[in-house]
Amino acid sequence: MREIQALLTGGVPAIPNPRSGDVFDPNSGDIQARVLFGDDATLRAAVTVAEAAQPAWAAVNPQRRARVFFRFKELIERERDALARLLASEHGKTVPDALGDIQRGLDVVEFVCGIPHLLKGEFTEGAGPGIDVYSMRQPLGVVAGITPFNFPAMIPLWMLAPAIACGNAFILKPSERAPSVPVRLAELLREAGLPDGIIQVIHGDKQMVDAILDEPRIKAVSFVGSSDVAQYVYARGTATGKRMQCMGGAKNHGIVMPDADLDQAVEEIVGAAYGSAGERCMALPVVVPVGDATADRLRERLVAAIGGLRVGISTDPDADYGPVVSAAHKARIEGYVGLAIAEGSEVVVDGRGFTLQGHERGFFVGPTLLDRVTADMRSYQEEIFGPVLQMVRVDDAQAAMHLATRHPYGNGVAIFTRDGGAARNFAAQVEVGMVGINVPIPVPVSYHSFGGWKRSGFGDHNQYGMEGIRFFTRVKTVTQRWPASGERQGSSFTIPTMA
Ligand code: NAD
């Protein structure tokens, strides 16, 4: 059985007698590898090495640090296809979708190639008589990232690229369900010239997460995963004084106004609801048509589009989406469909019990459409994270906005309309972190930033963009005066002002 090792740099000893986890191939249902978990002693050793290495890395001038990321970008591009196949084999998403996962992470690597500019501080000349004020952004020291299974390239890169470019040492604890690509990315970063000790990848489950959270020498933790875990991680990390950003789950609504281009909306919604088997925090699992006439027309088109979907293995070039990540997750998704029906939803297309010929043990779930879902249903309130689209009918635009605003999650939302004024009003008022206007998956580009509201995000600062730079640095502000020799002001017993 293939073993997936930690990536320990700078002389951290190998892990003795490791615990391990099974890594499946979701296409076949077989265990394809064992991932070796670190223990508390390994983490402590990794932090010791990281802490010793970090000051020298922070002292490397930012232009030279940027060059490591320029080379890293080239190496990822060189290995892009192999990375995508490896990623798809552990996650289950199609190879073209895996290429997108890598590209979205690469975008952040490209962003941090501008780190000399991004870290330029602020300067005020003459803030008072002979007084200048300047501020600088300094790294935090040793920081960590804990990532989910569903974007094994993009999310580790969201974190490690800004953290390391800012001059920190970084410890990554990737998802134990899809650990190979994060390790390979760290190897490529080493190949790009990153010094010993600045990156460590340690595998594990809750035990390793707790060890990271309780380790006082780790100054900040970036987490992405499900909301209950995000909230727990946030509380435990802040209790030990860490800076924490914890992104959680989602239940994104796609609102379809009566004036929307329905053919366009249906194409977009089907892709966003069923792409990656719905295992995206920016998927669109809830569609909200405004008015019954819109709902009926939309439903008819959705049923036709779903009928044309092809579920297949990750390497099938014609597959629209592949298997979900595990047998347990498949059972959970199908359980939610059963719950939704028991709660009174109408099942229009039922994807339960789906099997793919030749891959009967794979973790496939057929596309599912539920109509007449209502806001009080548990199946609506909770994240299903599968290829299940729930339709909630409302009478007017205000009710649609309230639905998204009142939902416990607030990651993304999309509105489909031709009315610019209505869209603008919606974007301004809805209580959700990322808004799409005729854009189904409004994941912001790498030079903006990513973050949800309410139960979709705990802590401060979004991921990547300037928000990522802010999260992984702290500001120091210097007020300076160079008095001429003999120039004296005498003691002052009032708060100094520039008045
Ligand atoms: P998860 O919460 O199960 O795991 C995330 C990480 O936390 C993993 O590294 C895992 O090892 C660790 N973990 C799991 N259980 C833990 C526990 N009890 N205590 C401490 N650590 C624990 O999430 P997942 O299933 O890997 O990923 C899917 C979830 O992530 C979905 O809810 C999805 O919406 C969310 N997600 C959110 C975003 C975002 O940016 N908001 C992006 C991608 C995924």
Coordinates of C-alpha atoms and ligand atoms in Angstrom, one line a residue:
M1 CA 0.0 0.0 0.0
R2 CA 1.3 3.5 -1.0
E3 CA 2.2 5.6 2.0
I4 CA 1.7 9.4 2.0
Q5 CA 4.4 10.9 4.2
A6 CA 4.6 14.3 6.0
L7 CA 6.9 16.8 4.4
L8 CA 9.3 17.8 7.2
T9 CA 12.1 20.2 6.4
G10 CA 15.1 21.5 8.3
G11 CA 15.9 18.3 10.1
V12 CA 12.6 17.5 11.9
P13 CA 12.9 13.7 12.7
A14 CA 10.5 11.3 11.0
I15 CA 7.4 10.3 12.9
P16 CA 7.9 7.1 14.9
N17 CA 4.9 4.6 14.9
P18 CA 2.5 6.9 13.1
R19 CA -1.3 6.6 13.3
S20 CA -2.7 6.6 9.8
G21 CA -5.8 7.2 7.7
D22 CA -7.2 5.6 4.6
V23 CA -7.2 7.5 1.4
F24 CA -9.8 6.3 -1.1
D25 CA -10.2 6.5 -4.8
P26 CA -13.9 7.7 -4.9
N27 CA -14.2 6.4 -8.5
S28 CA -13.6 2.8 -7.5
G29 CA -14.4 2.9 -3.8
D30 CA -11.0 1.3 -3.1
I31 CA -8.4 2.4 -0.5
Q32 CA -5.5 3.6 -2.6
A33 CA -3.1 4.8 0.0
R34 CA -2.4 5.3 3.7
V35 CA -1.6 8.8 5.0
L36 CA 0.8 8.8 8.0
F37 CA -0.4 11.1 10.8
G38 CA 2.0 13.2 12.9
D39 CA 1.9 13.3 16.6
D40 CA 2.3 16.1 19.2
A41 CA 6.1 15.6 19.4
T42 CA 6.5 15.9 15.6
L43 CA 4.5 19.1 15.7
R44 CA 6.6 20.5 18.5
A45 CA 9.8 19.6 16.6
A46 CA 8.5 21.2 13.4
V47 CA 7.6 24.4 15.3
T48 CA 11.1 24.5 16.9
V49 CA 12.7 24.3 13.5
A50 CA 10.3 26.7 11.9
E51 CA 10.8 29.2 14.7
A52 CA 14.6 29.0 14.3
A53 CA 14.4 29.4 10.5
Q54 CA 11.8 32.2 10.2
P55 CA 13.9 35.3 11.2
A56 CA 16.4 34.7 8.4
W57 CA 13.6 34.2 5.9
A58 CA 11.9 37.4 7.0
A59 CA 15.3 39.2 6.6
V60 CA 15.5 38.1 2.9
N61 CA 14.5 41.2 1.0
P62 CA 10.9 41.0 -0.5
Q63 CA 12.1 41.0 -4.1
R64 CA 14.2 37.9 -3.5
R65 CA 11.3 36.3 -1.6
A66 CA 9.1 37.1 -4.7
R67 CA 11.5 35.3 -7.0
V68 CA 10.9 32.0 -5.1
F69 CA 7.2 32.5 -6.0
F70 CA 7.9 33.3 -9.6
R71 CA 9.8 29.9 -9.8
F72 CA 7.1 28.2 -7.9
K73 CA 4.5 29.4 -10.4
E74 CA 6.6 28.0 -13.3
L75 CA 7.0 24.6 -11.5
I76 CA 3.2 24.3 -10.8
E77 CA 2.6 25.1 -14.5
R78 CA 5.1 22.5 -15.5
E79 CA 3.3 19.8 -13.4
R80 CA -0.2 21.1 -13.8
D81 CA -1.6 18.0 -15.6
A82 CA 0.0 15.5 -13.3
L83 CA -1.2 17.5 -10.3
A84 CA -4.8 17.6 -11.7
R85 CA -4.9 13.8 -12.2
L86 CA -3.5 13.2 -8.7
L87 CA -6.0 15.6 -7.3
A88 CA -9.0 14.1 -9.2
S89 CA -7.9 10.5 -8.1
E90 CA -8.3 11.4 -4.4
H91 CA -11.1 13.9 -4.5
G92 CA -13.3 12.6 -7.3
K93 CA -13.8 15.8 -9.3
T94 CA -13.2 15.7 -13.0
V95 CA -9.8 16.4 -14.4
P96 CA -10.9 19.7 -16.0
D97 CA -12.4 20.8 -12.7
A98 CA -9.1 19.8 -10.9
L99 CA -7.3 22.0 -13.4
G100 CA -9.5 24.9 -12.3
D101 CA -8.8 24.1 -8.7
I102 CA -5.0 24.4 -9.4
Q103 CA -5.5 27.6 -11.5
R104 CA -7.4 29.4 -8.8
G105 CA -4.5 28.6 -6.4
L106 CA -2.0 29.7 -9.0
D107 CA -3.7 33.0 -9.3
V108 CA -2.9 33.7 -5.6
V109 CA 0.8 32.6 -6.2
E110 CA 0.9 35.2 -9.0
F111 CA -0.6 37.8 -6.7
V112 CA 2.1 37.3 -4.1
C113 CA 4.8 37.7 -6.8
G114 CA 4.1 41.4 -6.2
I115 CA 4.9 41.1 -2.5
P116 CA 7.5 43.9 -2.5
H117 CA 4.8 46.3 -3.6
L118 CA 2.2 44.7 -1.3
L119 CA 4.3 45.1 1.8
K120 CA 5.2 48.7 1.2
G121 CA 4.2 50.6 4.3
E122 CA 2.8 54.1 4.7
F123 CA 4.7 57.2 5.3
T124 CA 3.6 60.7 6.4
E125 CA 6.2 63.4 6.2
G126 CA 5.7 66.3 8.6
A127 CA 2.9 64.8 10.7
G128 CA 4.0 67.5 13.3
P129 CA 6.9 69.8 13.6
G130 CA 9.9 67.8 12.5
I131 CA 7.9 64.6 13.0
D132 CA 7.4 61.9 10.4
V133 CA 5.2 58.8 10.9
Y134 CA 5.6 55.5 9.1
S135 CA 4.1 52.1 9.4
M136 CA 5.4 48.7 8.3
R137 CA 3.9 45.3 8.1
Q138 CA 6.0 42.6 9.8
P139 CA 5.4 38.8 9.7
L140 CA 3.9 37.1 12.7
G141 CA 6.5 34.3 13.0
V142 CA 5.3 30.7 12.8
V143 CA 1.7 30.4 11.4
A144 CA -0.4 27.4 10.3
G145 CA -3.1 26.4 7.9
I146 CA -5.8 23.7 8.2
T147 CA -7.6 22.8 5.0
P148 CA -10.6 20.9 3.8
F149 CA -10.8 18.1 1.3
N150 CA -12.7 19.8 -1.5
F151 CA -10.0 22.1 -2.9
P152 CA -6.7 20.3 -2.3
A153 CA -4.7 22.8 -4.4
M154 CA -6.5 26.1 -4.2
I155 CA -7.0 26.4 -0.5
P156 CA -3.5 25.4 0.7
L157 CA -2.2 28.0 -1.9
W158 CA -4.6 30.6 -0.6
M159 CA -2.9 30.3 2.7
L160 CA 0.7 29.3 2.2
A161 CA 1.5 31.8 -0.6
P162 CA 0.7 35.0 1.3
A163 CA 1.9 33.6 4.7
I164 CA 5.3 32.7 3.3
A165 CA 5.7 35.7 1.0
C166 CA 5.1 37.9 4.0
G167 CA 8.1 36.3 5.7
N168 CA 6.4 33.8 8.0
A169 CA 7.2 30.1 8.5
F170 CA 4.2 28.0 7.6
I171 CA 2.8 24.6 8.9
L172 CA 0.1 23.0 6.8
K173 CA -2.3 20.4 8.0
P174 CA -4.1 19.3 4.9
S175 CA -7.3 17.3 4.8
E176 CA -6.5 13.7 5.5
R177 CA -8.9 12.7 2.7
A178 CA -7.0 14.3 -0.1
P179 CA -3.4 14.9 1.2
S180 CA -1.2 14.1 -1.8
V181 CA -1.4 17.4 -3.8
P182 CA -0.7 19.6 -0.8
V183 CA 2.5 17.6 -0.2
R184 CA 3.5 17.8 -3.8
L185 CA 2.9 21.6 -3.8
A186 CA 5.2 22.0 -0.8
E187 CA 7.9 19.9 -2.6
L188 CA 7.6 22.2 -5.6
L189 CA 8.0 25.2 -3.3
R190 CA 11.1 23.7 -1.9
E191 CA 12.4 23.1 -5.4
A192 CA 11.7 26.7 -6.2
G193 CA 14.3 27.6 -3.5
L194 CA 12.4 28.0 -0.2
P195 CA 14.9 27.5 2.6
D196 CA 14.8 24.7 5.1
G197 CA 12.2 25.0 7.9
I198 CA 9.9 27.5 6.3
I199 CA 7.3 25.0 5.2
Q200 CA 6.3 21.8 7.0
V201 CA 3.3 19.6 6.0
I202 CA 2.0 17.4 8.8
H203 CA -1.0 15.1 8.3
G204 CA -3.6 14.2 10.9
D205 CA -7.1 14.5 12.1
K206 CA -8.7 16.3 15.1
Q207 CA -5.8 15.3 17.3
M208 CA -3.3 17.2 15.1
V209 CA -5.7 20.2 14.8
D210 CA -5.9 20.4 18.6
A211 CA -2.1 20.1 18.9
I212 CA -1.8 23.1 16.5
L213 CA -4.4 25.1 18.3
D214 CA -2.8 24.5 21.7
E215 CA 0.8 25.2 20.5
P216 CA 1.7 28.7 21.9
R217 CA 4.5 29.3 19.5
I218 CA 2.0 29.2 16.5
K219 CA 0.8 32.8 16.2
A220 CA -2.0 32.5 13.7
V221 CA -4.1 29.8 12.2
S222 CA -6.1 30.0 8.9
F223 CA -8.8 27.4 8.7
V224 CA -11.3 26.3 6.0
G225 CA -13.8 23.6 6.6
S226 CA -17.3 22.9 7.9
S227 CA -19.0 25.5 10.2
D228 CA -19.2 23.5 13.5
V229 CA -15.5 22.7 13.2
A230 CA -14.7 26.3 12.1
Q231 CA -16.4 27.6 15.2
Y232 CA -14.7 25.1 17.5
V233 CA -11.3 25.9 15.9
Y234 CA -11.9 29.6 16.2
A235 CA -12.8 29.4 19.9
R236 CA -10.0 27.1 20.9
G237 CA -7.4 29.1 18.9
T238 CA -8.4 32.5 20.2
A239 CA -8.4 31.0 23.7
T240 CA -4.6 30.6 23.4
G241 CA -4.3 34.1 22.0
K242 CA -3.9 33.3 18.3
R243 CA -5.0 35.4 15.4
M244 CA -7.7 33.2 13.7
Q245 CA -9.6 33.2 10.4
C246 CA -12.0 30.3 10.1
M247 CA -14.1 29.9 7.0
G248 CA -17.1 27.6 7.3
G249 CA -19.8 25.9 5.3
A250 CA -22.4 27.5 3.0
K251 CA -25.9 27.3 1.5
N252 CA -25.8 29.7 -1.4
H253 CA -29.0 30.9 -3.0
G254 CA -29.5 31.7 -6.7
I255 CA -32.4 34.1 -7.0
V256 CA -34.2 34.1 -10.4
M257 CA -36.2 37.3 -11.1
P258 CA -39.1 37.2 -13.5
D259 CA -37.2 39.3 -16.0
A260 CA -34.1 37.0 -16.0
D261 CA -32.8 35.3 -19.2
L262 CA -34.1 31.9 -18.2
D263 CA -32.0 29.9 -20.6
Q264 CA -28.8 31.6 -19.4
A265 CA -29.9 31.2 -15.8
V266 CA -30.6 27.5 -16.2
E267 CA -27.2 26.8 -17.8
E268 CA -25.4 28.7 -15.0
I269 CA -27.5 27.2 -12.2
V270 CA -27.1 23.6 -13.4
G271 CA -23.3 24.0 -13.6
A272 CA -23.1 25.7 -10.2
A273 CA -25.4 23.2 -8.5
Y274 CA -24.0 20.0 -9.8
G275 CA -20.4 20.8 -10.8
S276 CA -17.9 19.0 -8.5
A277 CA -20.9 16.9 -7.3
G278 CA -22.0 20.0 -5.3
E279 CA -18.9 19.7 -3.1
R280 CA -18.0 23.4 -3.3
C281 CA -18.6 26.1 -0.6
M282 CA -19.6 28.3 -3.5
A283 CA -21.9 25.8 -5.1
L284 CA -25.5 27.0 -5.7
P285 CA -27.7 24.4 -3.9
V286 CA -30.8 26.6 -3.5
V287 CA -32.7 28.2 -6.3
V288 CA -35.3 30.9 -5.5
P289 CA -37.6 31.7 -8.4
V290 CA -39.7 34.9 -7.9
G291 CA -43.3 34.2 -8.6
D292 CA -45.0 30.9 -9.5
A293 CA -44.9 31.5 -13.3
T294 CA -41.1 31.9 -13.1
A295 CA -40.8 28.8 -10.9
D296 CA -42.8 26.6 -13.3
R297 CA -40.9 27.7 -16.4
L298 CA -37.6 27.3 -14.5
R299 CA -38.5 23.9 -13.2
E300 CA -39.4 22.6 -16.7
R301 CA -36.0 23.8 -18.1
L302 CA -34.1 22.5 -15.1
V303 CA -35.6 19.0 -15.5
A304 CA -34.6 19.0 -19.2
A305 CA -31.0 20.1 -18.4
I306 CA -30.6 17.6 -15.6
G307 CA -31.7 14.9 -17.9
G308 CA -28.7 15.7 -20.1
L309 CA -26.2 15.5 -17.3
R310 CA -23.5 12.9 -17.4
V311 CA -22.1 11.5 -14.2
G312 CA -18.8 9.7 -14.7
I313 CA -15.4 8.9 -13.4
S314 CA -12.9 11.7 -12.9
T315 CA -10.9 10.9 -16.1
D316 CA -14.0 10.6 -18.3
P317 CA -13.6 13.6 -20.6
D318 CA -17.4 13.8 -21.1
A319 CA -18.3 13.7 -17.4
D320 CA -20.0 16.7 -16.0
Y321 CA -19.2 15.6 -12.5
G322 CA -17.7 12.6 -10.7
P323 CA -18.2 10.8 -7.4
V324 CA -18.5 12.4 -4.0
V325 CA -15.6 12.0 -1.6
S326 CA -16.6 9.0 0.5
A327 CA -19.2 6.3 1.1
A328 CA -20.1 8.0 4.4
H329 CA -20.7 11.3 2.5
K330 CA -22.8 9.6 -0.1
A331 CA -25.0 8.1 2.6
R332 CA -25.2 11.5 4.3
I333 CA -26.4 13.2 1.1
E334 CA -28.9 10.5 0.4
G335 CA -30.1 10.8 4.0
Y336 CA -30.7 14.5 3.5
V337 CA -32.8 13.8 0.4
G338 CA -34.9 11.4 2.4
L339 CA -35.3 14.0 5.2
A340 CA -36.3 16.7 2.6
I341 CA -39.1 14.4 1.3
A342 CA -40.2 13.5 4.8
E343 CA -40.4 17.3 5.6
G344 CA -42.7 17.8 2.7
S345 CA -40.5 18.7 -0.3
E346 CA -41.5 17.3 -3.7
V347 CA -38.8 15.2 -5.3
V348 CA -38.7 16.1 -9.0
V349 CA -35.5 14.2 -9.9
D350 CA -34.2 11.6 -7.4
G351 CA -30.5 10.8 -7.6
R352 CA -30.5 8.3 -4.7
G353 CA -29.3 4.8 -5.4
F354 CA -27.4 5.9 -8.5
T355 CA -24.7 3.4 -9.7
L356 CA -22.3 3.9 -12.5
Q357 CA -21.9 0.8 -14.7
G358 CA -18.4 -0.7 -14.3
H359 CA -17.8 1.4 -11.2
E360 CA -20.5 0.0 -8.9
R361 CA -18.6 0.5 -5.7
G362 CA -17.7 4.2 -6.5
F363 CA -19.3 6.9 -4.5
F364 CA -21.6 8.3 -7.1
V365 CA -24.8 10.3 -6.4
G366 CA -27.2 11.2 -9.2
P367 CA -28.4 14.7 -9.7
T368 CA -31.4 15.5 -7.5
L369 CA -34.0 18.3 -7.7
L370 CA -36.4 19.1 -4.9
D371 CA -39.3 21.6 -5.3
R372 CA -41.6 23.2 -2.7
V373 CA -38.8 23.4 -0.2
T374 CA -39.6 25.8 2.7
A375 CA -37.5 27.9 5.0
D376 CA -38.4 26.0 8.1
M377 CA -37.1 22.6 6.8
R378 CA -33.9 21.3 8.4
S379 CA -32.8 20.0 4.9
Y380 CA -32.9 23.7 3.8
Q381 CA -31.3 25.1 6.9
E382 CA -28.3 22.7 6.8
E383 CA -25.5 22.2 4.3
I384 CA -25.9 19.0 2.2
F385 CA -22.7 19.4 0.1
G386 CA -23.9 17.1 -2.7
P387 CA -25.5 17.2 -6.1
V388 CA -28.9 18.3 -4.7
L389 CA -30.7 21.4 -5.8
Q390 CA -33.6 22.7 -3.7
M391 CA -36.2 25.1 -5.1
V392 CA -37.8 27.6 -2.7
R393 CA -40.6 29.5 -4.3
V394 CA -41.3 33.1 -3.2
D395 CA -43.7 35.8 -4.3
D396 CA -41.5 38.8 -4.6
A397 CA -37.9 40.1 -4.7
Q398 CA -38.0 41.3 -1.1
A399 CA -39.0 37.8 0.1
A400 CA -36.1 36.3 -1.9
M401 CA -33.6 38.7 -0.3
H402 CA -34.9 38.0 3.2
L403 CA -34.5 34.3 2.6
A404 CA -30.8 34.7 1.8
T405 CA -30.3 37.3 4.6
R406 CA -32.0 35.2 7.3
H407 CA -30.3 32.0 6.4
P408 CA -27.7 30.9 9.0
Y409 CA -25.0 30.7 6.3
G410 CA -23.8 33.8 4.4
N411 CA -21.1 32.7 2.0
G412 CA -22.3 33.5 -1.5
V413 CA -25.5 34.5 -3.3
A414 CA -26.4 35.1 -6.9
I415 CA -29.2 37.1 -8.6
F416 CA -30.3 36.6 -12.2
T417 CA -32.0 39.6 -13.6
R418 CA -31.9 42.2 -16.4
D419 CA -32.8 45.0 -14.0
G420 CA -29.7 46.9 -13.0
G421 CA -31.4 48.9 -10.3
A422 CA -32.9 45.8 -8.6
A423 CA -29.5 44.0 -8.7
R424 CA -27.7 47.0 -7.3
N425 CA -30.2 47.3 -4.4
F426 CA -30.0 43.6 -3.8
A427 CA -26.1 43.6 -3.6
A428 CA -26.2 46.5 -1.2
Q429 CA -28.7 45.0 1.2
V430 CA -28.3 41.3 1.3
E431 CA -26.4 39.9 4.3
V432 CA -24.0 37.6 2.5
G433 CA -20.3 38.0 2.0
M434 CA -20.0 37.4 -1.8
V435 CA -22.6 38.4 -4.4
G436 CA -22.9 37.4 -8.0
I437 CA -25.0 39.4 -10.5
N438 CA -25.8 37.1 -13.3
V439 CA -22.7 35.2 -12.1
P440 CA -23.4 31.9 -10.4
I441 CA -20.2 31.3 -8.5
P442 CA -18.9 34.7 -7.5
V443 CA -15.5 33.6 -6.1
P444 CA -13.6 36.9 -6.2
V445 CA -10.4 37.1 -8.2
S446 CA -7.1 36.8 -6.4
Y447 CA -6.5 40.5 -6.0
H448 CA -9.9 41.0 -4.2
S449 CA -10.6 38.6 -1.3
F450 CA -12.8 35.7 -0.3
G451 CA -14.9 35.5 2.8
G452 CA -18.4 34.7 4.0
W453 CA -20.6 36.2 6.7
K454 CA -22.6 34.7 9.6
R455 CA -21.9 30.9 10.1
S456 CA -19.7 30.9 7.0
G457 CA -16.9 32.8 8.6
F458 CA -15.5 33.3 12.1
G459 CA -12.7 35.8 12.8
D460 CA -11.3 38.7 11.0
H461 CA -9.9 39.2 7.5
N462 CA -10.8 37.4 4.4
Q463 CA -8.6 34.9 2.5
Y464 CA -6.1 36.2 -0.1
G465 CA -5.8 39.6 -1.7
M466 CA -4.8 42.5 0.6
E467 CA -6.9 40.8 3.3
G468 CA -4.5 37.8 3.2
I469 CA -1.5 40.1 3.5
R470 CA -3.1 41.8 6.5
F471 CA -3.9 38.5 8.2
F472 CA -0.4 37.2 8.0
T473 CA 1.3 40.5 9.1
R474 CA 1.1 42.9 12.0
V475 CA 1.4 46.6 11.7
K476 CA 4.1 48.5 13.5
T477 CA 3.9 52.3 13.4
V478 CA 6.9 54.5 14.1
T479 CA 6.7 58.2 15.0
Q480 CA 10.2 59.8 14.6
R481 CA 11.8 63.2 15.3
W482 CA 15.4 64.1 14.8
P483 CA 15.9 67.2 16.9
A484 CA 18.9 69.4 16.2
S485 CA 21.4 69.2 18.9
G486 CA 20.4 71.5 21.7
E487 CA 16.8 71.7 20.6
R488 CA 14.7 71.0 23.7
Q489 CA 11.0 71.0 24.3
G490 CA 10.8 70.4 28.1
S491 CA 8.6 67.8 29.8
S492 CA 5.0 67.7 28.9
F493 CA 2.4 66.2 31.2
T494 CA -0.5 66.2 28.7
I495 CA -1.2 63.7 25.9
P496 CA 0.9 64.8 23.0
T497 CA -1.1 66.3 20.1
M498 CA -0.1 67.8 16.8
A499 CA -2.5 70.7 17.3
Ligands
NAD1 P1 -14.1 19.4 7.8 O1 -14.6 20.5 8.7 O2 -14.6 18.0 8.0 O3 -12.5 19.4 7.8 C1 -11.7 20.5 7.6 C2 -10.4 20.3 8.4 O4 -10.7 20.2 9.8 C3 -9.7 19.1 8.0 O5 -8.3 19.4 7.9 C4 -10.0 18.1 9.1 O6 -8.9 17.2 9.3 C5 -10.2 19.0 10.3 N1 -11.2 18.5 11.2 C6 -12.3 17.7 10.9 N2 -13.1 17.4 12.0 C7 -12.5 18.1 13.0 C8 -12.8 18.2 14.4 N3 -13.9 17.7 14.9 N4 -12.0 19.0 15.1 C9 -10.9 19.6 14.6 N5 -10.5 19.5 13.3 C10 -11.3 18.7 12.5 O7 -14.5 19.9 6.3 P2 -14.4 19.0 4.9 O8 -15.4 18.0 4.9 O9 -13.0 18.6 4.7 O10 -14.7 20.2 3.9 C11 -16.0 20.5 3.4 C12 -16.5 21.7 4.3 O11 -15.6 22.8 4.1 C13 -17.9 22.1 3.8 O12 -18.6 22.5 4.9 C14 -17.5 23.3 2.9 O13 -18.6 24.3 2.8 C15 -16.4 23.9 3.7 N6 -15.6 24.8 2.8 C16 -15.6 26.1 3.1 C17 -14.9 27.0 2.3 C18 -14.9 28.5 2.6 O14 -14.0 29.2 2.1 N7 -15.9 29.0 3.3 C19 -14.2 26.5 1.2 C20 -14.1 25.1 1.0 C21 -14.9 24.3 1.8

